[in-house]
Amino acid sequence: MAASRHLPKLPEKQDWSSKEIMKEIKKVDEKDLAVKTAAQAEQILEQEKEVIAPVAEEAAPEAVAAPGQPGPTGPQGRGGRKRGAGDRKPAAKKSSSLTDSGFIEKVVSINRVSKTTKGGTRLAFSALVIVGDGKGKVGYGLGKAGEVATGIKKALAAAKKQMIYIPRRGTTITHEIIGQCGSAIVLLKPASEGTGVIASGAVRAVCDGAGISNILTKCHRSNNPINVVKATFDGLSRLKAIRAVVQEVKPADTKEVPNASPSA
């Protein structure tokens, strides 16, 4: 291990000739060549640190530790940040999807539509919105206006007027059902706790608005968001309450017929 090469500390003098500077550098080279053991090299390095340390403190009093190197207060992690367990910040809570009105509002799709008239072509925007309270009540609405914000407001007002109640069993639906609208067919199946919402964007928005967090779905044929939403509402609106389902599954009580006594 050889000591790092550095320029010698020259005594104070205004003018230095090139020969004098070369002599001083030669002395340092001879000193480096004299290092034969690791202990001697470490001793020279410590002497250099003692000379450099005061200068470094004056130049940068608040030095930042390099990534992966120990800092002034202890071992630090990547980027010089302390990785102690006690200094970890708690995870930020996810913001609730409920709006100020107390409903879950989700925009499913926004389309640009045009209408050709005698004076020219009129452009407008149509919005499909889902509104629900997360407790079983959900509705959808369509709004069209010249601006996107106005179209969404119209859709929200229409969705709040036609909300329906969906019977549930815990966090899933009561039984399997198929909904249809036009060429769109949606299969809805109950799922166990922890399954999650296995659905596309349009069906997922309806389930989130109704408070259904465990369900299995499958869309067949058409993928038009409007028809898919209508097919989902068609299936959910025909769901039966859990009591009605249990009564249908329960077998009818059979009366025992007494055995006839043998004829004498």
Coordinates of C-alpha atoms in Angstrom, one line a residue:
M1 CA 0.0 0.0 0.0
A2 CA 1.6 3.3 -1.1
A3 CA 0.8 6.7 0.3
S4 CA -1.1 9.0 -2.0
R5 CA 1.1 11.5 -3.8
H6 CA 0.6 15.2 -2.9
L7 CA 2.4 18.4 -3.3
P8 CA 4.8 19.3 -0.4
K9 CA 4.0 22.1 2.0
L10 CA 6.4 24.8 0.8
P11 CA 7.6 27.5 3.2
E12 CA 6.3 31.0 2.6
K13 CA 8.2 32.5 -0.3
Q14 CA 7.0 34.9 -3.0
D15 CA 8.9 33.3 -6.0
W16 CA 9.6 29.7 -6.5
S17 CA 11.8 28.5 -9.4
S18 CA 10.9 25.4 -11.3
K19 CA 14.1 23.7 -10.1
E20 CA 13.2 24.2 -6.5
I21 CA 9.7 22.9 -7.0
M22 CA 11.0 19.8 -8.7
K23 CA 13.5 19.2 -5.8
E24 CA 10.6 19.3 -3.3
I25 CA 8.5 16.9 -5.4
K26 CA 11.5 14.5 -5.7
K27 CA 11.8 14.5 -1.9
V28 CA 8.2 13.4 -1.6
D29 CA 8.7 10.7 -4.2
E30 CA 11.7 9.3 -2.2
K31 CA 9.6 9.4 0.9
D32 CA 6.9 7.3 -0.8
L33 CA 9.5 4.8 -2.1
A34 CA 10.7 4.4 1.5
V35 CA 7.3 3.0 2.5
K36 CA 7.7 -0.8 2.7
T37 CA 5.1 -1.9 5.2
A38 CA 1.4 -1.3 5.6
A39 CA 1.9 0.3 9.1
Q40 CA 4.2 2.9 7.6
A41 CA 1.6 3.7 4.9
E42 CA -1.2 4.1 7.5
Q43 CA 1.0 6.4 9.6
I44 CA 1.6 8.7 6.6
L45 CA -2.0 8.7 5.7
E46 CA -3.0 9.8 9.3
Q47 CA -0.5 12.6 9.1
E48 CA -2.0 13.8 5.9
K49 CA -5.6 13.7 7.4
E50 CA -4.4 15.8 10.3
V51 CA -3.2 18.5 7.9
I52 CA -6.3 18.3 5.6
A53 CA -9.0 18.1 8.3
P54 CA -8.8 21.7 9.5
V55 CA -8.9 23.0 5.9
A56 CA -12.0 20.8 5.0
E57 CA -13.9 22.0 8.1
E58 CA -13.4 25.6 7.2
A59 CA -14.4 25.0 3.6
A60 CA -17.5 22.9 4.3
P61 CA -18.6 22.9 7.9
E62 CA -21.8 20.9 7.1
A63 CA -20.4 18.1 4.9
V64 CA -22.9 15.6 3.7
A65 CA -22.0 11.9 3.9
A66 CA -21.5 10.1 0.7
P67 CA -24.0 7.4 -0.3
G68 CA -23.4 4.2 1.7
Q69 CA -20.7 5.8 3.9
P70 CA -21.1 6.3 7.7
G71 CA -22.2 9.9 8.6
P72 CA -21.5 12.0 11.6
T73 CA -24.3 10.4 13.7
G74 CA -23.9 6.8 12.7
P75 CA -24.4 4.4 9.8
Q76 CA -26.5 5.7 7.0
G77 CA -28.2 4.2 4.1
R78 CA -28.5 5.0 0.4
G79 CA -28.4 8.8 -0.3
G80 CA -27.0 9.6 3.1
R81 CA -30.3 9.1 4.8
K82 CA -30.5 7.3 8.2
R83 CA -32.2 3.9 7.9
G84 CA -33.1 3.4 11.6
A85 CA -36.3 1.7 12.3
G86 CA -37.3 4.4 14.8
D87 CA -37.0 7.2 12.3
R88 CA -39.3 5.7 9.7
K89 CA -42.3 7.9 8.9
P90 CA -45.7 6.2 9.1
A91 CA -47.2 5.3 5.7
A92 CA -49.6 8.0 4.5
K93 CA -53.2 7.0 4.6
K94 CA -55.0 6.7 1.3
S95 CA -57.4 9.5 0.7
S96 CA -61.0 8.4 0.7
S97 CA -62.8 8.4 -2.6
L98 CA -65.8 10.0 -1.0
T99 CA -66.4 13.6 -2.1
D100 CA -67.7 16.5 -0.2
S101 CA -71.3 15.5 -1.1
G102 CA -70.8 12.1 0.7
F103 CA -70.9 10.0 -2.6
I104 CA -68.3 8.1 -4.5
E105 CA -68.1 9.7 -7.9
K106 CA -66.2 8.1 -10.8
V107 CA -65.9 9.1 -14.4
V108 CA -66.0 6.0 -16.6
S109 CA -65.5 7.6 -20.1
I110 CA -65.5 10.9 -21.9
N111 CA -66.2 10.9 -25.6
R112 CA -66.2 13.7 -28.1
V113 CA -69.3 13.8 -30.3
S114 CA -70.2 16.0 -33.2
K115 CA -73.4 17.0 -34.8
T116 CA -73.6 18.3 -38.4
T117 CA -76.1 21.1 -38.9
K118 CA -76.9 23.6 -41.7
G119 CA -74.5 26.1 -40.2
G120 CA -71.6 23.6 -39.7
T121 CA -70.4 21.0 -37.3
R122 CA -71.0 21.3 -33.6
L123 CA -68.6 19.6 -31.2
A124 CA -69.7 18.4 -27.8
F125 CA -68.5 16.1 -25.0
S126 CA -70.5 13.2 -23.5
A127 CA -69.5 11.9 -20.0
L128 CA -70.5 8.6 -18.4
V129 CA -70.4 8.9 -14.6
I130 CA -71.0 6.4 -11.7
V131 CA -72.3 7.7 -8.3
G132 CA -72.7 5.6 -5.2
D133 CA -72.6 5.8 -1.4
G134 CA -70.5 2.6 -0.9
K135 CA -73.3 1.0 1.1
G136 CA -75.4 -0.5 -1.6
K137 CA -76.9 2.5 -3.4
V138 CA -75.4 3.2 -6.9
G139 CA -76.5 4.9 -10.1
Y140 CA -75.2 6.0 -13.5
G141 CA -75.8 9.0 -15.6
L142 CA -75.0 10.4 -19.1
G143 CA -74.3 14.1 -19.7
K144 CA -73.5 16.0 -22.8
A145 CA -72.3 19.6 -23.1
G146 CA -70.0 21.8 -25.0
E147 CA -67.4 21.6 -22.2
V148 CA -66.1 18.6 -20.3
A149 CA -66.8 20.0 -16.8
T150 CA -70.4 20.9 -17.7
G151 CA -71.0 17.5 -19.2
I152 CA -69.7 15.8 -16.0
K153 CA -72.0 18.0 -13.8
K154 CA -75.0 17.0 -15.9
A155 CA -74.1 13.3 -15.7
L156 CA -73.7 13.5 -11.9
A157 CA -77.1 15.2 -11.5
A158 CA -78.7 12.4 -13.7
A159 CA -76.9 9.6 -11.8
K160 CA -78.1 10.9 -8.4
K161 CA -81.7 10.9 -9.6
Q162 CA -81.7 7.2 -10.6
M163 CA -79.9 5.4 -7.9
I164 CA -80.9 1.9 -7.0
Y165 CA -80.3 -0.4 -4.0
I166 CA -78.3 -3.6 -4.5
P167 CA -78.7 -6.4 -2.0
R168 CA -75.3 -7.7 -0.8
R169 CA -74.0 -10.5 1.4
G170 CA -71.2 -8.9 3.3
T171 CA -68.8 -7.5 0.8
T172 CA -70.0 -9.6 -2.2
I173 CA -73.3 -10.2 -4.1
T174 CA -75.9 -12.7 -3.0
H175 CA -75.8 -15.1 -6.0
E176 CA -74.6 -15.5 -9.5
I177 CA -76.4 -13.6 -12.3
I178 CA -76.0 -12.5 -15.9
G179 CA -76.9 -9.0 -17.1
Q180 CA -77.4 -8.0 -20.7
C181 CA -77.9 -4.8 -22.7
G182 CA -77.8 -4.8 -26.5
S183 CA -74.8 -7.0 -27.5
A184 CA -73.0 -6.6 -24.1
I185 CA -73.2 -9.5 -21.6
V186 CA -71.8 -9.3 -18.1
L187 CA -71.4 -12.3 -15.8
L188 CA -71.4 -11.6 -12.1
K189 CA -70.3 -14.2 -9.5
P190 CA -69.9 -13.9 -5.7
A191 CA -66.4 -14.3 -4.3
S192 CA -64.9 -15.1 -1.0
E193 CA -63.2 -12.6 1.3
G194 CA -59.9 -11.4 0.0
T195 CA -60.6 -12.0 -3.7
G196 CA -60.9 -8.4 -4.6
V197 CA -62.8 -6.9 -7.6
I198 CA -61.9 -8.9 -10.7
A199 CA -63.5 -6.7 -13.3
S200 CA -62.9 -4.2 -16.1
G201 CA -62.9 -0.4 -15.7
A202 CA -66.6 0.1 -16.3
V203 CA -67.8 -2.8 -14.1
R204 CA -65.2 -2.0 -11.4
A205 CA -66.5 1.6 -11.1
V206 CA -70.0 0.2 -10.5
C207 CA -68.8 -2.3 -7.9
D208 CA -66.8 0.4 -6.1
G209 CA -69.8 2.7 -6.0
A210 CA -72.0 0.0 -4.6
G211 CA -69.5 -1.0 -1.9
I212 CA -68.8 -4.5 -3.4
S213 CA -65.2 -5.4 -2.7
N214 CA -65.1 -9.1 -3.6
I215 CA -66.6 -10.2 -6.9
L216 CA -65.8 -12.1 -10.1
T217 CA -67.0 -10.7 -13.4
K218 CA -66.6 -11.4 -17.1
C219 CA -67.6 -9.2 -20.0
H220 CA -68.7 -11.0 -23.2
R221 CA -69.1 -9.7 -26.8
S222 CA -69.3 -5.9 -26.7
N223 CA -66.8 -3.7 -24.7
N224 CA -68.7 -0.5 -25.2
P225 CA -68.6 1.2 -21.7
I226 CA -72.2 2.5 -21.9
N227 CA -73.6 -0.9 -22.8
V228 CA -71.3 -2.7 -20.2
V229 CA -72.5 -0.3 -17.5
K230 CA -76.2 -0.8 -18.4
A231 CA -75.7 -4.6 -18.5
T232 CA -74.1 -4.5 -15.1
F233 CA -77.0 -2.6 -13.7
D234 CA -79.4 -5.0 -15.4
G235 CA -77.8 -7.9 -13.5
L236 CA -77.4 -6.1 -10.2
S237 CA -81.0 -4.8 -10.2
R238 CA -82.3 -8.3 -10.5
L239 CA -80.4 -9.7 -7.5
K240 CA -82.5 -11.2 -4.7
A241 CA -82.0 -10.7 -1.0
I242 CA -80.1 -13.3 0.9
R243 CA -83.3 -14.4 2.7
A244 CA -85.1 -15.1 -0.5
V245 CA -82.1 -17.1 -1.8
V246 CA -81.9 -19.2 1.3
Q247 CA -85.7 -20.0 1.2
E248 CA -85.4 -21.1 -2.5
V249 CA -82.4 -23.4 -1.7
K250 CA -84.0 -24.8 1.5
P251 CA -85.9 -28.0 0.6
A252 CA -89.6 -28.1 1.3
D253 CA -90.7 -29.8 4.5
T254 CA -92.1 -33.2 3.8
K255 CA -94.9 -34.6 6.0
E256 CA -94.6 -38.2 7.2
V257 CA -97.5 -40.3 6.3
P258 CA -98.4 -42.8 9.0
N259 CA -98.2 -46.4 8.0
A260 CA -101.6 -48.0 7.4
S261 CA -102.4 -50.8 9.8
P262 CA -102.6 -54.3 8.1
S263 CA -106.1 -55.4 7.4
A264 CA -107.3 -58.1 9.7

